[in-house]
CSV table of C-alpha atoms in Angstrom, one decimal:
chain,number,residue,atom,x,y,z
A,1,MET,CA,-0.4,20.9,24.4
A,2,SER,CA,-2.3,20.2,21.2
A,3,ALA,CA,-5.8,21.8,20.9
A,4,GLY,CA,-8.4,19.2,21.6
A,5,ALA,CA,-6.3,17.3,24.2
A,6,GLY,CA,-8.8,15.5,26.4
A,7,ASP,CA,-11.4,15.2,23.6
A,8,GLU,CA,-11.8,11.4,23.4
A,9,THR,CA,-13.8,11.5,20.1
A,10,LEU,CA,-11.0,13.5,18.5
A,11,ALA,CA,-8.3,11.2,20.0
A,12,GLY,CA,-10.1,8.2,18.4
A,13,PHE,CA,-10.1,9.9,15.0
A,14,ARG,CA,-6.5,10.8,15.4
A,15,ALA,CA,-5.4,7.3,16.3
A,16,SER,CA,-7.1,6.0,13.1
A,17,ILE,CA,-5.4,8.7,11.0
A,18,ASP,CA,-2.0,7.8,12.6
A,19,ASP,CA,-2.6,4.1,11.8
A,20,ILE,CA,-3.5,4.9,8.2
A,21,ASP,CA,-0.5,7.2,7.8
A,22,ALA,CA,1.9,4.6,9.1
A,23,SER,CA,0.4,2.1,6.6
A,24,LEU,CA,0.7,4.6,3.7
A,25,VAL,CA,4.4,5.2,4.4
A,26,THR,CA,5.0,1.4,4.8
A,27,LEU,CA,3.3,0.8,1.5
A,28,LEU,CA,5.4,3.5,-0.1
A,29,GLY,CA,8.5,1.8,1.2
A,30,GLU,CA,7.4,-1.4,-0.5
A,31,ARG,CA,6.7,0.6,-3.7
A,32,PHE,CA,10.2,2.0,-3.7
A,33,THR,CA,11.7,-1.4,-3.0
A,34,ILE,CA,10.1,-2.5,-6.3
A,35,THR,CA,11.0,0.7,-8.3
A,36,ARG,CA,14.6,0.1,-7.3
A,37,GLN,CA,14.4,-3.4,-8.7
A,38,VAL,CA,12.8,-1.9,-11.9
A,39,GLY,CA,15.8,0.5,-12.2
A,40,ILE,CA,18.3,-2.3,-11.9
A,41,HIS,CA,16.3,-4.5,-14.4
A,42,LYS,CA,16.0,-1.7,-16.9
A,43,ALA,CA,19.7,-0.9,-16.8
A,44,ARG,CA,20.4,-4.6,-17.3
A,45,VAL,CA,18.2,-5.1,-20.3
A,46,GLY,CA,18.9,-1.7,-21.8
A,47,LEU,CA,15.5,0.0,-21.4
A,48,PRO,CA,15.3,3.7,-20.8
A,49,ALA,CA,14.8,4.7,-17.2
A,50,ALA,CA,11.8,6.9,-17.9
A,51,ASP,CA,8.6,5.8,-19.6
A,52,PRO,CA,6.3,8.8,-20.1
A,53,GLU,CA,3.6,6.7,-21.7
A,54,ARG,CA,3.4,4.3,-18.7
A,55,GLU,CA,3.3,7.3,-16.3
A,56,ALA,CA,0.4,8.8,-18.3
A,57,GLU,CA,-1.5,5.6,-18.0
A,58,GLN,CA,-0.8,5.4,-14.2
A,59,ILE,CA,-2.1,8.9,-13.8
A,60,VAL,CA,-5.4,8.2,-15.7
A,61,ARG,CA,-6.0,5.0,-13.8
A,62,LEU,CA,-5.3,6.5,-10.3
A,63,ARG,CA,-7.5,9.5,-11.1
A,64,GLU,CA,-10.3,7.0,-11.6
A,65,VAL,CA,-9.5,5.1,-8.4
A,66,ALA,CA,-9.4,8.5,-6.5
A,67,ALA,CA,-12.8,9.5,-7.9
A,68,SER,CA,-14.3,6.2,-6.9
A,69,VAL,CA,-13.2,6.6,-3.2
A,70,GLY,CA,-14.3,10.3,-3.0
A,71,LEU,CA,-10.9,11.9,-3.5
A,72,ASP,CA,-10.2,14.9,-5.8
A,73,PRO,CA,-8.5,13.3,-8.9
A,74,SER,CA,-6.2,16.3,-9.2
A,75,PHE,CA,-5.0,15.7,-5.7
A,76,SER,CA,-4.1,12.1,-6.4
A,77,GLU,CA,-2.4,13.2,-9.6
A,78,LYS,CA,-0.3,15.7,-7.6
A,79,LEU,CA,0.7,13.0,-5.2
A,80,LEU,CA,1.6,10.5,-7.9
A,81,ARG,CA,3.7,13.1,-9.7
A,82,LEU,CA,5.6,13.7,-6.5
A,83,VAL,CA,6.2,9.9,-6.3
A,84,PHE,CA,7.4,9.8,-9.9
A,85,ALA,CA,9.8,12.7,-9.2
A,86,GLU,CA,11.2,10.8,-6.2
A,87,VAL,CA,11.6,7.6,-8.3
A,88,ARG,CA,13.6,9.6,-10.9
A,89,ARG,CA,15.7,11.2,-8.2
A,90,GLU,CA,16.6,7.8,-6.8
A,91,HIS,CA,17.4,6.4,-10.2
A,92,GLU,CA,19.7,9.3,-11.0
A,93,LEU,CA,21.5,8.8,-7.6
A,94,ALA,CA,21.9,5.1,-8.3
A,95,ARG,CA,23.3,5.8,-11.8
A,96,ARG,CA,25.8,8.3,-10.3
A,97,ASP,CA,26.9,5.8,-7.7
A,98,ASP,CA,27.4,3.2,-10.4
A,99,ALA,CA,29.5,5.7,-12.4
A,100,THR,CA,31.6,6.5,-9.4
A,101,ALA,CA,32.1,2.8,-8.7
A,102,ALA,CA,33.2,2.2,-12.3
A,103,ASP,CA,35.7,5.1,-12.0
A,104,GLY,CA,37.1,3.8,-8.7
B,1,MET,CA,3.2,1.1,-26.9
B,2,SER,CA,5.0,1.5,-23.6
B,3,ALA,CA,8.8,0.8,-23.7
B,4,GLY,CA,9.4,-2.7,-22.2
B,5,ALA,CA,6.1,-4.2,-23.5
B,6,GLY,CA,6.7,-7.9,-23.7
B,7,ASP,CA,9.2,-7.9,-20.9
B,8,GLU,CA,7.6,-10.2,-18.4
B,9,THR,CA,9.8,-9.3,-15.5
B,10,LEU,CA,9.0,-5.7,-15.9
B,11,ALA,CA,5.3,-6.5,-16.3
B,12,GLY,CA,5.4,-8.4,-12.9
B,13,PHE,CA,7.0,-5.4,-11.2
B,14,ARG,CA,4.4,-3.1,-12.8
B,15,ALA,CA,1.5,-5.2,-11.7
B,16,SER,CA,2.8,-5.0,-8.1
B,17,ILE,CA,3.3,-1.2,-8.3
B,18,ASP,CA,-0.3,-0.8,-9.7
B,19,ASP,CA,-1.7,-2.9,-6.8
B,20,ILE,CA,0.2,-0.8,-4.3
B,21,ASP,CA,-0.9,2.5,-5.9
B,22,ALA,CA,-4.6,1.4,-5.8
B,23,SER,CA,-4.1,0.5,-2.1
B,24,LEU,CA,-2.5,3.8,-1.4
B,25,VAL,CA,-5.3,5.8,-3.0
B,26,THR,CA,-8.0,3.6,-1.2
B,27,LEU,CA,-6.2,4.2,2.1
B,28,LEU,CA,-6.1,8.0,1.4
B,29,GLY,CA,-9.9,7.8,0.7
B,30,GLU,CA,-10.4,6.3,4.1
B,31,ARG,CA,-8.1,9.0,5.6
B,32,PHE,CA,-10.2,11.7,4.1
B,33,THR,CA,-13.4,10.1,5.3
B,34,ILE,CA,-12.0,10.5,8.8
B,35,THR,CA,-10.7,14.0,8.4
B,36,ARG,CA,-14.2,15.1,7.2
B,37,GLN,CA,-15.6,13.7,10.4
B,38,VAL,CA,-12.9,15.5,12.3
B,39,GLY,CA,-13.9,18.8,10.6
B,40,ILE,CA,-17.6,18.3,11.6
B,41,HIS,CA,-16.6,17.3,15.1
B,42,LYS,CA,-14.3,20.3,15.6
B,43,ALA,CA,-16.9,22.7,14.3
B,44,ARG,CA,-19.5,21.2,16.7
B,45,VAL,CA,-17.4,21.4,19.8
B,46,GLY,CA,-15.8,24.8,18.9
B,47,LEU,CA,-12.2,23.6,18.2
B,48,PRO,CA,-10.1,25.5,15.7
B,49,ALA,CA,-9.9,23.7,12.3
B,50,ALA,CA,-6.1,23.9,12.2
B,51,ASP,CA,-3.7,22.4,14.8
B,52,PRO,CA,-0.1,23.3,13.9
B,53,GLU,CA,1.2,21.4,16.9
B,54,ARG,CA,-0.5,18.2,16.0
B,55,GLU,CA,0.8,18.6,12.4
B,56,ALA,CA,4.3,19.0,13.6
B,57,GLU,CA,4.1,15.8,15.7
B,58,GLN,CA,2.7,13.9,12.7
B,59,ILE,CA,5.6,15.1,10.5
B,60,VAL,CA,8.2,14.0,13.0
B,61,ARG,CA,6.6,10.6,13.5
B,62,LEU,CA,6.2,9.9,9.8
B,63,ARG,CA,9.8,10.9,9.1
B,64,GLU,CA,10.8,8.2,11.5
B,65,VAL,CA,8.5,5.6,9.9
B,66,ALA,CA,9.9,6.7,6.5
B,67,ALA,CA,13.5,6.2,7.6
B,68,SER,CA,12.6,2.8,9.0
B,69,VAL,CA,11.3,1.6,5.7
B,70,GLY,CA,14.1,3.0,3.6
B,71,LEU,CA,12.4,6.2,2.3
B,72,ASP,CA,13.9,9.7,2.3
B,73,PRO,CA,12.2,11.4,5.3
B,74,SER,CA,12.1,14.7,3.4
B,75,PHE,CA,10.0,12.9,0.7
B,76,SER,CA,7.5,11.6,3.3
B,77,GLU,CA,7.3,15.1,4.8
B,78,LYS,CA,6.6,16.6,1.3
B,79,LEU,CA,3.8,14.1,0.8
B,80,LEU,CA,2.3,14.7,4.2
B,81,ARG,CA,2.3,18.5,3.7
B,82,LEU,CA,0.4,17.9,0.4
B,83,VAL,CA,-2.1,15.8,2.3
B,84,PHE,CA,-2.5,18.5,5.0
B,85,ALA,CA,-3.0,21.2,2.4
B,86,GLU,CA,-5.8,19.1,0.8
B,87,VAL,CA,-7.4,18.6,4.2
B,88,ARG,CA,-7.4,22.3,4.7
B,89,ARG,CA,-8.8,23.0,1.3
B,90,GLU,CA,-11.7,20.5,2.0
B,91,HIS,CA,-12.4,22.1,5.4
B,92,GLU,CA,-12.6,25.5,3.8
B,93,LEU,CA,-14.9,24.3,1.1
B,94,ALA,CA,-17.1,22.7,3.7
B,95,ARG,CA,-17.2,25.9,5.8
B,96,ARG,CA,-18.1,27.9,2.7
B,97,ASP,CA,-21.0,25.5,1.8
B,98,ASP,CA,-22.3,25.8,5.4
B,99,ALA,CA,-22.2,29.6,5.2
B,100,THR,CA,-24.1,29.5,1.9
B,101,ALA,CA,-26.7,27.1,3.4
B,102,ALA,CA,-27.1,29.4,6.4
B,103,ASP,CA,-27.6,32.4,4.0
B,104,GLY,CA,-30.2,30.6,1.9
């Protein structure tokens, strides 16, 4: 059994954290639905998949949002870089699937 | 200038991504407001700061949420572990500040 079982104050905090985490993951799901559309759009119009300048702007902006809500900006940057890496991984997978389909 | 400047479709996608990212960071700010209260509460009632069993449950649950919204569960686990590490870092900083205050 988890330490603190039976502690109602702790249970209340944990319920709120669980709600937030579910919202975070759901929002991330929406984010990736959009980045997949971006990947398709960029391939269609012939834009490069990666855009380092746009990524740099996003990092600066989110570091500011982080500071304004009491988060360590370096922490938000680390998270965002993990998200970027996952977007790139997905784009590469999608490209590989396209190439396989074209071969088939 | 960023690649794709002047592409209105891309601009629309990017505006949505920026909105989601701001919401993500704001939600994370709320999450850390709660974990700080958890830290204070645990210190007060004498519970250990870390709870590996609770963390394991959170990871399992969020992997399921991730899969249900089309995200790679390993990716959501990586993000959550980064959040846990930041919570621990904050708790350790808070404990050190308390110790310094008690010494002074």
